[in-house]
Tab-separated table of C-alpha atoms in Angstrom:
chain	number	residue	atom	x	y	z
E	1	UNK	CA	68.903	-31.266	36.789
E	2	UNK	CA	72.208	-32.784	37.533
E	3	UNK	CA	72.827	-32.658	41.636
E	4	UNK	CA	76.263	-31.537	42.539
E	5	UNK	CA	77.490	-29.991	45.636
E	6	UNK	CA	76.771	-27.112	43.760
E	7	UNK	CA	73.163	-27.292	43.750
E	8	UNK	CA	72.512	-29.419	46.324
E	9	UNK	CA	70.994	-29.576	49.697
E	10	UNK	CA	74.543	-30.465	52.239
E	11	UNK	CA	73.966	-32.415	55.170
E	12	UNK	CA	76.695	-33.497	56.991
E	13	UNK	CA	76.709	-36.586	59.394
E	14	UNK	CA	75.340	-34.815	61.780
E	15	UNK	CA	72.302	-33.676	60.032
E	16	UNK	CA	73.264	-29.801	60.066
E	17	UNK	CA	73.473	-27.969	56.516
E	18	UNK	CA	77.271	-28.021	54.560
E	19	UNK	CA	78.825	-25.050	53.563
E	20	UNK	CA	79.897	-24.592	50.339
E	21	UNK	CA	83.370	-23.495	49.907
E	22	UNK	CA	85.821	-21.511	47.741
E	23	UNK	CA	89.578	-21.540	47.563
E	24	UNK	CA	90.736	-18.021	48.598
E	25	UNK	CA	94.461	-17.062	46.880
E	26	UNK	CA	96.924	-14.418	47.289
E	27	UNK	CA	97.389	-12.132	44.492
E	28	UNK	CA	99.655	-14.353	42.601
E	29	UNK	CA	96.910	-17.256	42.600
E	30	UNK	CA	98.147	-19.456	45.280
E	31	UNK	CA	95.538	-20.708	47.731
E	32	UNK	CA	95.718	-19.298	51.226
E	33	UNK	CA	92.842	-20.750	52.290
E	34	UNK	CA	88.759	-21.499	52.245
E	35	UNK	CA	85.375	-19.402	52.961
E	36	UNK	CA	82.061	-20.360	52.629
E	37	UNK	CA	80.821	-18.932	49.171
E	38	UNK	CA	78.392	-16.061	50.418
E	39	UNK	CA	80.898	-14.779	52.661
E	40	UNK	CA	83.360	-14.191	50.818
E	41	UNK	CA	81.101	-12.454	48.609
E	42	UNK	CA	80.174	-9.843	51.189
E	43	UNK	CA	81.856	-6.641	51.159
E	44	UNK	CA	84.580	-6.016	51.077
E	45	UNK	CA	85.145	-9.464	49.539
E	46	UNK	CA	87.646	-12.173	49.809
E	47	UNK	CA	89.930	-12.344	46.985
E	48	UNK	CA	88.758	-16.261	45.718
E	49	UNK	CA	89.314	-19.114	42.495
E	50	UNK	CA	86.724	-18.362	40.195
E	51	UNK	CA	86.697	-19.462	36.275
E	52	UNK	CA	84.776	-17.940	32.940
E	53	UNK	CA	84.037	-20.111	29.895
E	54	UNK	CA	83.546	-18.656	26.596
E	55	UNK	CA	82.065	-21.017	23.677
E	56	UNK	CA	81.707	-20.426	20.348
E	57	UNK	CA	79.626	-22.131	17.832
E	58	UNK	CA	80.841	-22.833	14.191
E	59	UNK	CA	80.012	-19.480	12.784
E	60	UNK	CA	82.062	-17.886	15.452
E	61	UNK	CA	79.092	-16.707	17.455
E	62	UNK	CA	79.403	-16.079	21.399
E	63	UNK	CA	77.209	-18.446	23.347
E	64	UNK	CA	75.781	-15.820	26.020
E	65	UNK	CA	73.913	-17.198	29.421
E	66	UNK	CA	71.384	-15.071	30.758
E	67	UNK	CA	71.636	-16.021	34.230
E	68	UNK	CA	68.274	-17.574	36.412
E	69	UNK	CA	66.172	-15.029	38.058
E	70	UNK	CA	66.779	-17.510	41.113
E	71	UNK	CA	70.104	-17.026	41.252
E	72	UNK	CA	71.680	-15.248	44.589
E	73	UNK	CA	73.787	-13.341	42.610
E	74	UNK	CA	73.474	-10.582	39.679
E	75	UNK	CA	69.805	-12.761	38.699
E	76	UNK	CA	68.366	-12.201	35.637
E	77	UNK	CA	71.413	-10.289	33.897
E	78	UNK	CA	73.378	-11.613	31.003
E	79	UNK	CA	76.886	-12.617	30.989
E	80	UNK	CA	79.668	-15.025	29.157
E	81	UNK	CA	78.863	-18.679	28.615
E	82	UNK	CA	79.609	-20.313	32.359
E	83	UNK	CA	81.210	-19.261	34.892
E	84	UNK	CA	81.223	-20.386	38.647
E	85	UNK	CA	84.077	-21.400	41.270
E	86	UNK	CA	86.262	-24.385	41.599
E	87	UNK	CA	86.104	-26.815	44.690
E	88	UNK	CA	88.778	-26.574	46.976
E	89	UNK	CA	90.958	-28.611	45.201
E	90	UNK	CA	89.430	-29.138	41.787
E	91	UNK	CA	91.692	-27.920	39.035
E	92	UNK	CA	89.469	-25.151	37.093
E	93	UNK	CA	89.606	-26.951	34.154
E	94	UNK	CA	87.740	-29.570	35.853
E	95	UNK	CA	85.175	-26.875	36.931
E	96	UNK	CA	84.672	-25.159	34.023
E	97	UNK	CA	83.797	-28.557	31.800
E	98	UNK	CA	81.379	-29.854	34.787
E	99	UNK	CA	79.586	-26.421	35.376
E	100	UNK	CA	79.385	-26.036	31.835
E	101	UNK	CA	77.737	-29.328	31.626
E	102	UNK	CA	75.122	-28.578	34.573
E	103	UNK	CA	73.987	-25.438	33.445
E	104	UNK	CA	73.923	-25.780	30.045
E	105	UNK	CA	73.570	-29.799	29.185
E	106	UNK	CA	76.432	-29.793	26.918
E	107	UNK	CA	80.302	-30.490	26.998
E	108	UNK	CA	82.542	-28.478	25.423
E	109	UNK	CA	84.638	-29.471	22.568
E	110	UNK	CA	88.517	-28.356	22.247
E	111	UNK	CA	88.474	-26.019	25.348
E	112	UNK	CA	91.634	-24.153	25.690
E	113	UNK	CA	93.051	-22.286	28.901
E	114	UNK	CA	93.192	-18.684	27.610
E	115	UNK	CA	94.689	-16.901	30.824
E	116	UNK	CA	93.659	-14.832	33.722
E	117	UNK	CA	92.440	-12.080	35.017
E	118	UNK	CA	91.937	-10.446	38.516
E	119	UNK	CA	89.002	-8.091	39.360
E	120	UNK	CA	87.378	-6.115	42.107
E	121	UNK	CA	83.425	-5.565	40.937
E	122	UNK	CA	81.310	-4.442	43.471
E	123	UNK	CA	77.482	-5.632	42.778
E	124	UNK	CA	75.381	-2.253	43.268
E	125	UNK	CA	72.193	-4.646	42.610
E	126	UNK	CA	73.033	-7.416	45.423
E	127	UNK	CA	75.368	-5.692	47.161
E	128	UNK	CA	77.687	-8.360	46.602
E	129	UNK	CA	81.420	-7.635	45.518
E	130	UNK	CA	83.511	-10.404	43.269
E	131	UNK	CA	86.748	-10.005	44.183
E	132	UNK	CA	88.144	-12.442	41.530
E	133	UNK	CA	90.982	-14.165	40.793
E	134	UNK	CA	89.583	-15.530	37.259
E	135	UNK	CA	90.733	-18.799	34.917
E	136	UNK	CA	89.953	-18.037	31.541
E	137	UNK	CA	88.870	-20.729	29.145
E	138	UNK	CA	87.490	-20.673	25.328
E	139	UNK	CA	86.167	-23.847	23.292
E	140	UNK	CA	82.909	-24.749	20.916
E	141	UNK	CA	80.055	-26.015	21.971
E	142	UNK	CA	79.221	-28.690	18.921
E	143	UNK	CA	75.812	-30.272	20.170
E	144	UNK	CA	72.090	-29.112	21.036
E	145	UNK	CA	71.883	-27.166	24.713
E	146	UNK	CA	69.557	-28.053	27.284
E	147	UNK	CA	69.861	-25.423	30.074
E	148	UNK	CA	68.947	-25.926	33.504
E	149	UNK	CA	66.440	-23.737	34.089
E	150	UNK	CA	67.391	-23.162	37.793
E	151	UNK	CA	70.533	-21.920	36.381
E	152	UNK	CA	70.131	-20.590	33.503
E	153	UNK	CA	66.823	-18.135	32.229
E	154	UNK	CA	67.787	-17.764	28.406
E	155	UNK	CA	70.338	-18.390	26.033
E	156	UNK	CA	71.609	-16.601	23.222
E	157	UNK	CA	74.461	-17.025	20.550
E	158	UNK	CA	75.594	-13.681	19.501
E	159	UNK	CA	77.928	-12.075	16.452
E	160	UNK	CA	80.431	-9.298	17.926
E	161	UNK	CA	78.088	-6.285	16.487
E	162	UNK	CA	74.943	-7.969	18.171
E	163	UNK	CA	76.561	-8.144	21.441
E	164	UNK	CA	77.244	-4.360	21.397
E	165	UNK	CA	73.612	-3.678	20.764
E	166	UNK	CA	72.324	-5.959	23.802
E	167	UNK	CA	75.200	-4.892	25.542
E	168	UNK	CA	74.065	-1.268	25.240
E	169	UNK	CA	70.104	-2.060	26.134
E	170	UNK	CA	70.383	-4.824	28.435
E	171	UNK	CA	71.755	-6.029	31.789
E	172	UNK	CA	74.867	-7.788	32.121
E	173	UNK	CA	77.238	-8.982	35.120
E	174	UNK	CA	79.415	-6.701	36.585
E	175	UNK	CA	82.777	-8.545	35.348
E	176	UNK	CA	81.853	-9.474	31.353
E	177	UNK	CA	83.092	-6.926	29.698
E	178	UNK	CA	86.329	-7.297	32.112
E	179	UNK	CA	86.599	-11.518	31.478
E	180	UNK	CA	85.986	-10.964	27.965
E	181	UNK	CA	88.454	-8.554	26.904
E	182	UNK	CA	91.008	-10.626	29.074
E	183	UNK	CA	90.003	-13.486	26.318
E	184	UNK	CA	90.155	-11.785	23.461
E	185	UNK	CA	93.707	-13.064	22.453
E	186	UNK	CA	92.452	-16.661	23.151
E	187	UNK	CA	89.119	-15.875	21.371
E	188	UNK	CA	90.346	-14.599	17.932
E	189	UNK	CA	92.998	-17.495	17.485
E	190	UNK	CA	89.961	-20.286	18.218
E	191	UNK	CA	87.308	-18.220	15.894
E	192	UNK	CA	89.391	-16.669	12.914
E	193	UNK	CA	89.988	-13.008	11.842
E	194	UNK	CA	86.546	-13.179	9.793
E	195	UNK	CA	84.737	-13.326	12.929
E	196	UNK	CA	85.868	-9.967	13.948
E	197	UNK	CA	86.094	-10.493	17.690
């Protein structure tokens, strides 16, 4: 596994554990400021930077993540290909090609900026709320995964009439169905009409 400050143990010089941080933004997207990530998860939330990466392979299939039973939030559910939270600083671009990369072993090819969304989606599970102010990106992914399993628990690529039958029997995050209809534009133009997203 790749070790980022993502996934990482932080020890700053003084030997006491790092916080990691998000970019909070006002409404409009401009940063206002930094929290440490579980914080500004708790409710009511702080609105924060966040990013969601949709990949495609070359039959026009959705890569879907089913996320680590590990993880602190929304464990064990299935959502979009990546998503996570820029640095402070980091352009989400950036992010969304390096998270991509550490959860899922592979870089994606022609990734496109497809817009952005802002959400308020409570958690009933963790009682964690995203309140989101979200960087929408879609690309392929061209080469052979190899998940992180402290990231990711299973992987599936998906047609638009298989998602709506998972969709309808098993878990997924929260905010999917709300970052994916955001992409849609951005989706159909990269995958073609015959793929019927």
């Amino acid at each position: 596994m790749p070790i980022t400050p993502a996934t990482a143990t932080h020890s700053s010089s003084s030997g006491t554990a790092e916080a990691i941080l998000l970019e909070l933004v006002d409404e409009d997207g401009v940063t206002i400021g930094t929290e440490e990530k579980l914080a500004a998860h708790r409710p009511p939330g702080r609105l924060h930077r966040a990013f969601s990466v949709f990949l495609f392979d070359e039959r026009g299939r959705l890569l879907l993540q089913q996320r680590a039973l590990g993880k602190y939030h929304s464990p064990g559910v299935w959502s979009n290909t990546c998503c996570g939270h820029p640095y402070p600083g980091e352009a989400p671009f950036a992010a969304a090609a390096r998270r991509t990369f550490e959860e899922l072993g592979v870089s994606p090819s022609l990734m496109a900026e497809a817009g952005t969304v802002r959400y308020n989606h409570p958690d009933p599970a963790s009682g964690l709320v995203e309140q989101e102010y979200n960087h929408l990106f879609v690309g392929l992914v061209q080469s052979p995964l190899g998940p992180d399993p402290e990231e990711v628990g299973d992987t599936a690529f998906v047609t638009p009439d298989e998602l709506a039958e998972r969709h309808a029997k098993d878990p997924f995050s929260a905010w999917f169905m709300t970052v994916l209809d955001a992409a849609r534009p951005a989706v159909r133009e990269l995958t073609g009409p015959s793929a019927g997203w």
